[in-house]
PDB file of N, CA and C in Angstrom:
ATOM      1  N   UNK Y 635      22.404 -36.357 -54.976  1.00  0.00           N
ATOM      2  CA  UNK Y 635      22.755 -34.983 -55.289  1.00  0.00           C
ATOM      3  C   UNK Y 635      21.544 -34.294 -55.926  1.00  0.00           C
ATOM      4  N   UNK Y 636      21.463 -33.110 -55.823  1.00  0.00           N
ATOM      5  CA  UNK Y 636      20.298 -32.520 -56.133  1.00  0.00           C
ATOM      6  C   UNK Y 636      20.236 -31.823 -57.693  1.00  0.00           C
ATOM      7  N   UNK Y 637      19.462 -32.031 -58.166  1.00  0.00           N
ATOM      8  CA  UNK Y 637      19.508 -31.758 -59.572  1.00  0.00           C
ATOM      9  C   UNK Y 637      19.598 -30.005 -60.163  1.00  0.00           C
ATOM     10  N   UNK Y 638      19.850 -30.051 -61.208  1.00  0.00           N
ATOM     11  CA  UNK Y 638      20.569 -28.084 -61.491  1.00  0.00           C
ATOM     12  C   UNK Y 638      19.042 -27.809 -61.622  1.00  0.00           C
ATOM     13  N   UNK Y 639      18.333 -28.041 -61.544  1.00  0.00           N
ATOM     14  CA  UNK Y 639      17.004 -27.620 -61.526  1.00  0.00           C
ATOM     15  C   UNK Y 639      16.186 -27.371 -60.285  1.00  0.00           C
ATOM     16  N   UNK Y 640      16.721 -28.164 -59.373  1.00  0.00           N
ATOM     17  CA  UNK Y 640      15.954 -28.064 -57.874  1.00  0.00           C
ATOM     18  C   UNK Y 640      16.793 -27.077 -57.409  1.00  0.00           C
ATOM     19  N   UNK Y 641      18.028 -27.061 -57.780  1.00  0.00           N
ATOM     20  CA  UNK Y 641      19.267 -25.837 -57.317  1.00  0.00           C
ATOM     21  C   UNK Y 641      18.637 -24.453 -57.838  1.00  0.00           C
ATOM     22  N   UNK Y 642      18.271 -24.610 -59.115  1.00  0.00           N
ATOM     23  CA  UNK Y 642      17.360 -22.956 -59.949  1.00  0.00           C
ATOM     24  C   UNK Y 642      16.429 -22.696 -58.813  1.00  0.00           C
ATOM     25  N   UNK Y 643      15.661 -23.551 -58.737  1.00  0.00           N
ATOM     26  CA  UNK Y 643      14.494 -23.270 -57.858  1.00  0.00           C
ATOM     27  C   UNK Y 643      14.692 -22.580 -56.430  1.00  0.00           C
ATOM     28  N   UNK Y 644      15.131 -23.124 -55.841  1.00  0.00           N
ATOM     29  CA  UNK Y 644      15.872 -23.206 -54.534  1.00  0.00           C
ATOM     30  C   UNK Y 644      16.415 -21.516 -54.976  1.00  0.00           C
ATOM     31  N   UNK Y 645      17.317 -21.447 -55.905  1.00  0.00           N
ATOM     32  CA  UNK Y 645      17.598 -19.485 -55.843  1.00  0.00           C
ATOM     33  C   UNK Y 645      17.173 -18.875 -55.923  1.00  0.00           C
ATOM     34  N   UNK Y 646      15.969 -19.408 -56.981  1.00  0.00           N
ATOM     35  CA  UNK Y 646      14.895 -18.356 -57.618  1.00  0.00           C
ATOM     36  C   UNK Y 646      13.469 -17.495 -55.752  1.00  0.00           C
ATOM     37  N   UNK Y 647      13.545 -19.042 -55.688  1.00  0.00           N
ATOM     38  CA  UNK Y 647      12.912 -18.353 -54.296  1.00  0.00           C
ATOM     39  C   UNK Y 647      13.573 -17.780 -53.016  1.00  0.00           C
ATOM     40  N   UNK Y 648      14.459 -17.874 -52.939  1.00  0.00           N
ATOM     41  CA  UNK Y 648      15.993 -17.165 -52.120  1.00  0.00           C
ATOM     42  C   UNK Y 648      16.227 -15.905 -52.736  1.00  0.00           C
ATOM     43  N   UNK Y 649      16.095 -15.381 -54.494  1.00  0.00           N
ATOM     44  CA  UNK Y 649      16.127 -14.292 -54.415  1.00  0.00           C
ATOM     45  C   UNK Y 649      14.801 -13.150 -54.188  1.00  0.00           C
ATOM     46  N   UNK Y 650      13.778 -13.773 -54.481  1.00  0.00           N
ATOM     47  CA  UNK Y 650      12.754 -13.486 -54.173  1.00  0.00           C
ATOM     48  C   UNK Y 650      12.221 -13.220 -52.824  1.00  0.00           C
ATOM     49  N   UNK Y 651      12.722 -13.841 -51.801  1.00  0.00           N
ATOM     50  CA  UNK Y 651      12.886 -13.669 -50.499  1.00  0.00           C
ATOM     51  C   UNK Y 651      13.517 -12.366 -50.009  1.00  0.00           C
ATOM     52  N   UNK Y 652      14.083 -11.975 -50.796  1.00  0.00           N
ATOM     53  CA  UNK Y 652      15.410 -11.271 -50.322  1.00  0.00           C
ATOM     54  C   UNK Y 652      14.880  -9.555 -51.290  1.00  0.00           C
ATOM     55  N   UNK Y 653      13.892  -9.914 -52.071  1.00  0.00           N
ATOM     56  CA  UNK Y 653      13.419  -8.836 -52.876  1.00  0.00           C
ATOM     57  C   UNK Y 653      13.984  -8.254 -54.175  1.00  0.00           C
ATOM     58  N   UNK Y 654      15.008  -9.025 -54.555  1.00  0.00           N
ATOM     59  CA  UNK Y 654      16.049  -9.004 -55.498  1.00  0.00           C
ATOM     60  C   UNK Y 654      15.314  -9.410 -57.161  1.00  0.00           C
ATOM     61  N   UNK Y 655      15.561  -8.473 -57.717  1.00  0.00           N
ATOM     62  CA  UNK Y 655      15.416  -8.951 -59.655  1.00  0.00           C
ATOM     63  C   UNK Y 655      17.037  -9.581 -60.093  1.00  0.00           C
ATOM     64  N   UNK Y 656      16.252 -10.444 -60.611  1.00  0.00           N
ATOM     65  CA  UNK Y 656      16.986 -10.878 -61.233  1.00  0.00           C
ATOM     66  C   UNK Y 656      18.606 -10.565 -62.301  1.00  0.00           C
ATOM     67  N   UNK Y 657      18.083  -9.217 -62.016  1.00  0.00           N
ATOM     68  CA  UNK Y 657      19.005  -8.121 -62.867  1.00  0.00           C
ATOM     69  C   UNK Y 657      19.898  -7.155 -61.399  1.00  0.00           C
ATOM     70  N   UNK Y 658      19.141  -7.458 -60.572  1.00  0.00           N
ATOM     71  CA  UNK Y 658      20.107  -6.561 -59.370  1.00  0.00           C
ATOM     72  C   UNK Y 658      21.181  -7.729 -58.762  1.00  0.00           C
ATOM     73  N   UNK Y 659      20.733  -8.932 -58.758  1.00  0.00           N
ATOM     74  CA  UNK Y 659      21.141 -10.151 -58.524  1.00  0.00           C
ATOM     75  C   UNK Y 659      21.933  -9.662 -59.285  1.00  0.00           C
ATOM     76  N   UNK Y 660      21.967 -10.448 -60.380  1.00  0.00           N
ATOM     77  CA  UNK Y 660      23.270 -10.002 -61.550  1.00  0.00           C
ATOM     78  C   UNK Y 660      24.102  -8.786 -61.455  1.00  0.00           C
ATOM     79  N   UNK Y 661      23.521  -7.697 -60.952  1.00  0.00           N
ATOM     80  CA  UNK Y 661      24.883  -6.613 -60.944  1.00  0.00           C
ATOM     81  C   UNK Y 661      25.853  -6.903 -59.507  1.00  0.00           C
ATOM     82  N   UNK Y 662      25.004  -7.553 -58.754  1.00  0.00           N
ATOM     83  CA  UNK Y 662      25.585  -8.144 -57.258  1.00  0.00           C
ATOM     84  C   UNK Y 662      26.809  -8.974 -57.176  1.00  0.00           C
ATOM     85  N   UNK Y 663      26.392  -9.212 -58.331  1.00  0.00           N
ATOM     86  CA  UNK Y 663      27.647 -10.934 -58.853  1.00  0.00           C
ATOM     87  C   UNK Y 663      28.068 -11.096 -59.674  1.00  0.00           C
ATOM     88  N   UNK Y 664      27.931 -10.042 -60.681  1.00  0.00           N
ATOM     89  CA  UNK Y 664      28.968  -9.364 -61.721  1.00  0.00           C
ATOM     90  C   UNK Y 664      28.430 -10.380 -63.056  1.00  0.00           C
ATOM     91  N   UNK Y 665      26.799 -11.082 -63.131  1.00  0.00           N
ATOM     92  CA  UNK Y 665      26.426 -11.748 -63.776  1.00  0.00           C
ATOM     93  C   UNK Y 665      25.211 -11.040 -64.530  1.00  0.00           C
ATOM     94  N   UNK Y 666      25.148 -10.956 -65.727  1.00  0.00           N
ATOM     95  CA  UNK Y 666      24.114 -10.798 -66.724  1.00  0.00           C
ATOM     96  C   UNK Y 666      22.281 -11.232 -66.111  1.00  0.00           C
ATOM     97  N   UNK Y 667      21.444 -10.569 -66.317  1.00  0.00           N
ATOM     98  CA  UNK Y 667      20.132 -11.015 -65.902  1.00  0.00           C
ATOM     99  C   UNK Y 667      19.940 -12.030 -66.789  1.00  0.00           C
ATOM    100  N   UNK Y 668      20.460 -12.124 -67.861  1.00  0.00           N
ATOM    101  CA  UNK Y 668      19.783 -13.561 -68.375  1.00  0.00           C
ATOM    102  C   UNK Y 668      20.570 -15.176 -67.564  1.00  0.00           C
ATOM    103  N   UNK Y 669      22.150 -14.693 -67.360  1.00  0.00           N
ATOM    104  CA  UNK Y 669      22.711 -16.055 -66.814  1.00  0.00           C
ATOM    105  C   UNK Y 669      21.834 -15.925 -65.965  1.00  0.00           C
ATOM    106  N   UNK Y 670      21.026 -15.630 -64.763  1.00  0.00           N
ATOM    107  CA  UNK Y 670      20.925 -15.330 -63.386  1.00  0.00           C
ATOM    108  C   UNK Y 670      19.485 -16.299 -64.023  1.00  0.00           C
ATOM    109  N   UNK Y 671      18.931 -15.805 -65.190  1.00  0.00           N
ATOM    110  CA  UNK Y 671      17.617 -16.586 -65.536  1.00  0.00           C
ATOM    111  C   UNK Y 671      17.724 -17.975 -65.365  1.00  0.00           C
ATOM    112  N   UNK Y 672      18.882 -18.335 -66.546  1.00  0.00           N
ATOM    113  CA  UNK Y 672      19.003 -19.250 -67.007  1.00  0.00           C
ATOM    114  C   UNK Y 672      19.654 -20.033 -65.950  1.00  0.00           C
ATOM    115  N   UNK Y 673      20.098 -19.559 -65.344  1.00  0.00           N
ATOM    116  CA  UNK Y 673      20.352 -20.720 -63.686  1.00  0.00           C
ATOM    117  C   UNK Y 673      19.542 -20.901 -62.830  1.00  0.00           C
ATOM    118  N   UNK Y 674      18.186 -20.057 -62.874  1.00  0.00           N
ATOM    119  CA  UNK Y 674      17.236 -20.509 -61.795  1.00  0.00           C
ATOM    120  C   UNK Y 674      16.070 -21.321 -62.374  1.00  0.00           C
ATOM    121  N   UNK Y 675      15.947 -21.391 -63.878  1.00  0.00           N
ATOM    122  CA  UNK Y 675      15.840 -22.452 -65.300  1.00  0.00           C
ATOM    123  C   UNK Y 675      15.716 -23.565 -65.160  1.00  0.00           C
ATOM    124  N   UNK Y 676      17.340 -23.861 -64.999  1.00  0.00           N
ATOM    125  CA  UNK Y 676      17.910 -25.226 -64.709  1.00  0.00           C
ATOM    126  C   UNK Y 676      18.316 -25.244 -66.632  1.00  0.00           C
ATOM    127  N   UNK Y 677      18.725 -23.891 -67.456  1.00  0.00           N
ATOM    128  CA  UNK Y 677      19.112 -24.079 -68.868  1.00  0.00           C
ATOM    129  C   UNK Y 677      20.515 -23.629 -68.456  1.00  0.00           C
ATOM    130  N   UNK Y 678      20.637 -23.733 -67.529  1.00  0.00           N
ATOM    131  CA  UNK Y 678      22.325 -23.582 -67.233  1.00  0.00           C
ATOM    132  C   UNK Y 678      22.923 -24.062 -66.095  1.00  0.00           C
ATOM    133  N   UNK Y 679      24.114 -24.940 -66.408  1.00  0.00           N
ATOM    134  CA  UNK Y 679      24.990 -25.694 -65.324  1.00  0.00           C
ATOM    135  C   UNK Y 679      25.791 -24.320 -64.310  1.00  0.00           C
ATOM    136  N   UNK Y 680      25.308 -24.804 -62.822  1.00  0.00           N
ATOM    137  CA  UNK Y 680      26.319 -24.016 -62.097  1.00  0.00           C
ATOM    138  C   UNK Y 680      27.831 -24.582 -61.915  1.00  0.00           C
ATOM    139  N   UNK Y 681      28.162 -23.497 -61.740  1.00  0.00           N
ATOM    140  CA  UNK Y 681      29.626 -23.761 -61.598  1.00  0.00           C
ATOM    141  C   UNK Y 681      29.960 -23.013 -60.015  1.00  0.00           C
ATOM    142  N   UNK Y 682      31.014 -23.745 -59.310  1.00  0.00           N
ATOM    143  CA  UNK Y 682      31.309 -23.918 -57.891  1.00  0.00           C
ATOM    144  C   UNK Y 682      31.584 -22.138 -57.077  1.00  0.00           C
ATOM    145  N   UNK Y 683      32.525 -21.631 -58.550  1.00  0.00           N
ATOM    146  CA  UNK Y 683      32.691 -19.868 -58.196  1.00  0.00           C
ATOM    147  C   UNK Y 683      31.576 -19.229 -58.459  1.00  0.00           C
ATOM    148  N   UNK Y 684      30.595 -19.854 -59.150  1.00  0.00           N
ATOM    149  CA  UNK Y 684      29.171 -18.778 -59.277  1.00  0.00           C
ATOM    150  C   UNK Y 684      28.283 -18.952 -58.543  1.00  0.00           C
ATOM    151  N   UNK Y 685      28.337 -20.469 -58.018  1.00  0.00           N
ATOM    152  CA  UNK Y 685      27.606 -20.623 -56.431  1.00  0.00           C
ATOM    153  C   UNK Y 685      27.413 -19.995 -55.604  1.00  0.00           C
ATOM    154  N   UNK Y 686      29.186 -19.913 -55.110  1.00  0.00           N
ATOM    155  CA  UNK Y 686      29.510 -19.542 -54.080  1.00  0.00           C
ATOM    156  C   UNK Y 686      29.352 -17.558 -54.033  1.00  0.00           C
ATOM    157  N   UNK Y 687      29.206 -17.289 -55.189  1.00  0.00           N
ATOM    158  CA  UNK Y 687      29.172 -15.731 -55.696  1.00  0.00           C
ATOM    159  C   UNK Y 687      27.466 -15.136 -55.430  1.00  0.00           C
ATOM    160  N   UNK Y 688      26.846 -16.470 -56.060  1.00  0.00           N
ATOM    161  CA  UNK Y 688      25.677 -16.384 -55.430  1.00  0.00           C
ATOM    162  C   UNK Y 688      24.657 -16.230 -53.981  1.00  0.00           C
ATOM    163  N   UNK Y 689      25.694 -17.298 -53.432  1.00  0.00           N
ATOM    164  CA  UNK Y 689      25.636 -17.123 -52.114  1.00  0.00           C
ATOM    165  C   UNK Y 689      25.994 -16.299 -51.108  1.00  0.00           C
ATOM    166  N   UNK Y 690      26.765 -16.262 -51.405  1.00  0.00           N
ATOM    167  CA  UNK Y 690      27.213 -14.549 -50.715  1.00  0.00           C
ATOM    168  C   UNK Y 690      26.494 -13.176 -50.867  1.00  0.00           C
ATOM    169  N   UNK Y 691      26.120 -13.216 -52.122  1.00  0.00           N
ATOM    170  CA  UNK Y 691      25.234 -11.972 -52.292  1.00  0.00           C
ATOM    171  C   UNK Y 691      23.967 -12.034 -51.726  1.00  0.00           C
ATOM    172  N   UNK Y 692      23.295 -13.434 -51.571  1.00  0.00           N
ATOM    173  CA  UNK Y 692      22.354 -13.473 -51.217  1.00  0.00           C
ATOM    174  C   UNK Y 692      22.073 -14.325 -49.513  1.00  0.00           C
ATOM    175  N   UNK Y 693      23.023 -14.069 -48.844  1.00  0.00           N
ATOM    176  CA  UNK Y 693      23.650 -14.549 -47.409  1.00  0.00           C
ATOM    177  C   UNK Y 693      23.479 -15.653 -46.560  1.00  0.00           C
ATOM    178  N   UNK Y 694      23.684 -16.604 -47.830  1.00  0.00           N
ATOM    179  CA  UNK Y 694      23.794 -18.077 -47.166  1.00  0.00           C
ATOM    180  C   UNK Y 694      24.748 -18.429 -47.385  1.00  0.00           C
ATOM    181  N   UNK Y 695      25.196 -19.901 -46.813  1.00  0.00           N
ATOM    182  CA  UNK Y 695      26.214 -20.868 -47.344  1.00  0.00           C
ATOM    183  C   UNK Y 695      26.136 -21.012 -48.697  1.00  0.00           C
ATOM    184  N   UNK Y 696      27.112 -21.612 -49.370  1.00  0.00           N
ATOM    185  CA  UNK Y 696      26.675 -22.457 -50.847  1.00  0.00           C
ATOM    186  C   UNK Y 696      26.104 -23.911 -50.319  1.00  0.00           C
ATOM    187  N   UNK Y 697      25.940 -24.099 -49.284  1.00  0.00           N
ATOM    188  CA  UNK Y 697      25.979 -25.785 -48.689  1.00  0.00           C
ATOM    189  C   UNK Y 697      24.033 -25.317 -48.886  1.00  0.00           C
ATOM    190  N   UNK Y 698      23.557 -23.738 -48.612  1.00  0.00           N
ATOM    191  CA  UNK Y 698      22.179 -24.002 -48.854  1.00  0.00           C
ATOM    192  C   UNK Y 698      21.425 -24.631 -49.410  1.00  0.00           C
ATOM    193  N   UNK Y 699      22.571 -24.898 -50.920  1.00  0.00           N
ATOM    194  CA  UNK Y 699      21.489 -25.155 -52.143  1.00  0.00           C
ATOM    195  C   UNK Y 699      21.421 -26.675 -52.430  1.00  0.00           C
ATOM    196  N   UNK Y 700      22.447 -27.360 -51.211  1.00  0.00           N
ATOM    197  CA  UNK Y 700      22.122 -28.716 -51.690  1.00  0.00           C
ATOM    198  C   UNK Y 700      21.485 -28.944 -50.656  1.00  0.00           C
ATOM    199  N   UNK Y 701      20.931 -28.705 -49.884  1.00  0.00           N
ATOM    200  CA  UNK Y 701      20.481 -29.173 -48.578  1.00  0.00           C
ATOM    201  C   UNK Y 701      18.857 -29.967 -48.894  1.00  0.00           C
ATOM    202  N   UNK Y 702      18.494 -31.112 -48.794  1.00  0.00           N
ATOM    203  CA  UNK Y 702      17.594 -31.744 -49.168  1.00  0.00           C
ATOM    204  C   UNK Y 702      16.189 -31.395 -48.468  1.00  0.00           C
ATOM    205  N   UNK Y 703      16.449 -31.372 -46.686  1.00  0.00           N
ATOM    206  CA  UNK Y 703      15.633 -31.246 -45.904  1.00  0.00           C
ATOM    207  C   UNK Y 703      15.710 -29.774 -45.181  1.00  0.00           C
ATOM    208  N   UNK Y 704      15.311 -28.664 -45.569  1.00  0.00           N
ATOM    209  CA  UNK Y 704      15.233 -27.529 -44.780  1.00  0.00           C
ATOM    210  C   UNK Y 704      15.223 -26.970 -43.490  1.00  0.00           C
ATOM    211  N   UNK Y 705      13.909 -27.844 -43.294  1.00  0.00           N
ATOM    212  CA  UNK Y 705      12.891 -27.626 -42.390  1.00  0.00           C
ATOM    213  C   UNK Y 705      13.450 -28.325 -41.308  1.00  0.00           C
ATOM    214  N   UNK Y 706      14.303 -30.128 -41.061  1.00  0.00           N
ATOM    215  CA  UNK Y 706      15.368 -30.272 -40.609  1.00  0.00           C
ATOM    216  C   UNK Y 706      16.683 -29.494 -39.994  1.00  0.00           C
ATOM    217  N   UNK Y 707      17.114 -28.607 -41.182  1.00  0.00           N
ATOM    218  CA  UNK Y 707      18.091 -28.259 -40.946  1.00  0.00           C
ATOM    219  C   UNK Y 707      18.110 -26.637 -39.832  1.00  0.00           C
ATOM    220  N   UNK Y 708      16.921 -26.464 -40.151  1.00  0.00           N
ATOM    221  CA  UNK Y 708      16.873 -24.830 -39.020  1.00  0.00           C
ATOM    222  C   UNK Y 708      16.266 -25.506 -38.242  1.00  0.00           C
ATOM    223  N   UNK Y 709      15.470 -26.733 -38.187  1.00  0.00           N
ATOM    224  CA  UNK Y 709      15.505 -27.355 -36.189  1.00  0.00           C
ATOM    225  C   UNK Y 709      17.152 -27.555 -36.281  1.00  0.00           C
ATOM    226  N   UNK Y 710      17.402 -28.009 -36.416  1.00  0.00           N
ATOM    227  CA  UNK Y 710      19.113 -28.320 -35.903  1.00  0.00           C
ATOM    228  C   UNK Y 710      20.037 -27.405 -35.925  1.00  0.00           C
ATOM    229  N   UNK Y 711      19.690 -26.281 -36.700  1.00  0.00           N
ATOM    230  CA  UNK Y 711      20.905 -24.954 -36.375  1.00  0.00           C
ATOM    231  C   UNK Y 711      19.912 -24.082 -35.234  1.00  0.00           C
ATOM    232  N   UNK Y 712      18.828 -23.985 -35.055  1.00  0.00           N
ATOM    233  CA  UNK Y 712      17.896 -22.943 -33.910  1.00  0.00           C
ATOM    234  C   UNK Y 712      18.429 -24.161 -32.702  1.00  0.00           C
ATOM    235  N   UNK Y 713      18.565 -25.522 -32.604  1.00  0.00           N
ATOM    236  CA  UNK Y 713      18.800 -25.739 -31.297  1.00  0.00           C
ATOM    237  C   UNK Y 713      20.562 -26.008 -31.271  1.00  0.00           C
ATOM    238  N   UNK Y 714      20.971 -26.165 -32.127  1.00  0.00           N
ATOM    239  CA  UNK Y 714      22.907 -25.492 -31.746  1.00  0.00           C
ATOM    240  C   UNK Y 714      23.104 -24.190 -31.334  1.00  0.00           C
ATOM    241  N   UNK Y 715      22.375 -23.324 -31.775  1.00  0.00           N
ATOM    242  CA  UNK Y 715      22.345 -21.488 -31.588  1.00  0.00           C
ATOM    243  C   UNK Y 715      21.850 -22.131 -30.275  1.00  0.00           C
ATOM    244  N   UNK Y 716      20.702 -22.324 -29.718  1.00  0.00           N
ATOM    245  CA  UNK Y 716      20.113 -22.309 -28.000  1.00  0.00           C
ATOM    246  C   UNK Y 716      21.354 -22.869 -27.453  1.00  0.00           C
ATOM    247  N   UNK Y 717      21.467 -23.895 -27.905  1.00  0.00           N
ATOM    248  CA  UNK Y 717      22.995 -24.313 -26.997  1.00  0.00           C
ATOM    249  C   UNK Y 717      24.105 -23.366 -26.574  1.00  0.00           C
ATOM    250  N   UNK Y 718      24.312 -22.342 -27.855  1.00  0.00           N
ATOM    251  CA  UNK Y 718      25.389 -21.603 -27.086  1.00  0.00           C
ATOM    252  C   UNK Y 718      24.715 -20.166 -26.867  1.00  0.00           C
ATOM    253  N   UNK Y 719      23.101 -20.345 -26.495  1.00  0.00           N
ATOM    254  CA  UNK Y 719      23.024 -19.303 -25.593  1.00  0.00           C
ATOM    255  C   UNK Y 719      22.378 -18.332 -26.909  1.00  0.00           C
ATOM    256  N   UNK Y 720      22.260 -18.058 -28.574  1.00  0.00           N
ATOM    257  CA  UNK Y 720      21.827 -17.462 -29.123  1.00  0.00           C
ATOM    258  C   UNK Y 720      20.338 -17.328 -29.295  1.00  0.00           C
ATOM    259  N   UNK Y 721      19.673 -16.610 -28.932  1.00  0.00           N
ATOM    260  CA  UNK Y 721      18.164 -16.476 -29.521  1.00  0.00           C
ATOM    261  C   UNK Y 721      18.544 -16.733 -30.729  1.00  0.00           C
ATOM    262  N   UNK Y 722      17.402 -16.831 -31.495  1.00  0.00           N
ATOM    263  CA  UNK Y 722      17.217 -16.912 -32.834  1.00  0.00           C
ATOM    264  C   UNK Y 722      14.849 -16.576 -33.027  1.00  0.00           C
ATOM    265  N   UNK Y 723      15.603 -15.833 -34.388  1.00  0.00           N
ATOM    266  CA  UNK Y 723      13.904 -15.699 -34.612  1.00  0.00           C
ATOM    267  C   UNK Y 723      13.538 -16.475 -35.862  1.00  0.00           C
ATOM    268  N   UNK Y 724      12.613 -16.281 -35.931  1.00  0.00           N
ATOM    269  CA  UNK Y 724      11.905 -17.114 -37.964  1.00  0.00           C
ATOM    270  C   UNK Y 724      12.395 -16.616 -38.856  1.00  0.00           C
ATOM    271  N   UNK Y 725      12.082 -15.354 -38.341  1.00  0.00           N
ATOM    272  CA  UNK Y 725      12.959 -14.944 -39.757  1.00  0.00           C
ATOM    273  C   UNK Y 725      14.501 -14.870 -39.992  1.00  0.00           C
ATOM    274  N   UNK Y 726      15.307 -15.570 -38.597  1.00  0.00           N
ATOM    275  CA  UNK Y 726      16.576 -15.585 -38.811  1.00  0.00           C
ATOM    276  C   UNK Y 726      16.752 -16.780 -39.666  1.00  0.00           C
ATOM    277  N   UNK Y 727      16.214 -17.693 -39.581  1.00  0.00           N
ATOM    278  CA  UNK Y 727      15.941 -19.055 -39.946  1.00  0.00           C
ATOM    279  C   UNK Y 727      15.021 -19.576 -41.364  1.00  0.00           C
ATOM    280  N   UNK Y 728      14.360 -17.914 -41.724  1.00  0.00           N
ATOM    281  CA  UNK Y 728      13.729 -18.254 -43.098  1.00  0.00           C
ATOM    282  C   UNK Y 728      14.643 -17.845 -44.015  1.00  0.00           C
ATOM    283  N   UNK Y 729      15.365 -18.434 -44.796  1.00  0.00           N
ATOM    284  CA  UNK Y 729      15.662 -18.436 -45.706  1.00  0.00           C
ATOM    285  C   UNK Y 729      15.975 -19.487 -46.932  1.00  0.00           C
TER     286      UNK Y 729
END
């Protein structure tokens, strides 16, 4: 399982991706800019509804943040999408 710290990380550059402060994050998800800190930290335990609150705002699964191998996982969703016929670009796949 992946540690609340590789999980911070993992958001911190997901919101950053996405162009988001930390404080717009937080009005997104009805969370304070400091929790939003302190979870991408790793000075605060997530919890399963703030995950998933997270994730949504920022338009992944919650399954994103445990995912070990990335780079794995968009070869294997870009060739399930070809299978049923979806293009897909990099940047559908960078996140």
């Amino acid at each position: 399982m992946m540690s609340t710290r590789k999980i911070g990380m993992r958001l911190r550059r997901l919101r950053n991706r996405c162009g988001l402060s930390t404080r717009a994050l937080g009005k997104m998800t009805g969370m304070t800019q400091v929790a939003v800190s302190r979870l991408e930290t790793g000075a605060r335990n997530f919890q399963a509804p703030t995950l998933m609150k997270l994730a949504g705002a920022l338009g992944v699964s919650p399954v994103y943040f445990f995912i070990e191998d990335l780079a794995a996982l968009k070869t294997s969703a870009a060739a399930a999408l070809k299978k049923q016929g979806v293009t897909t670009s990099k940047r559908m796949l960078d996140a």
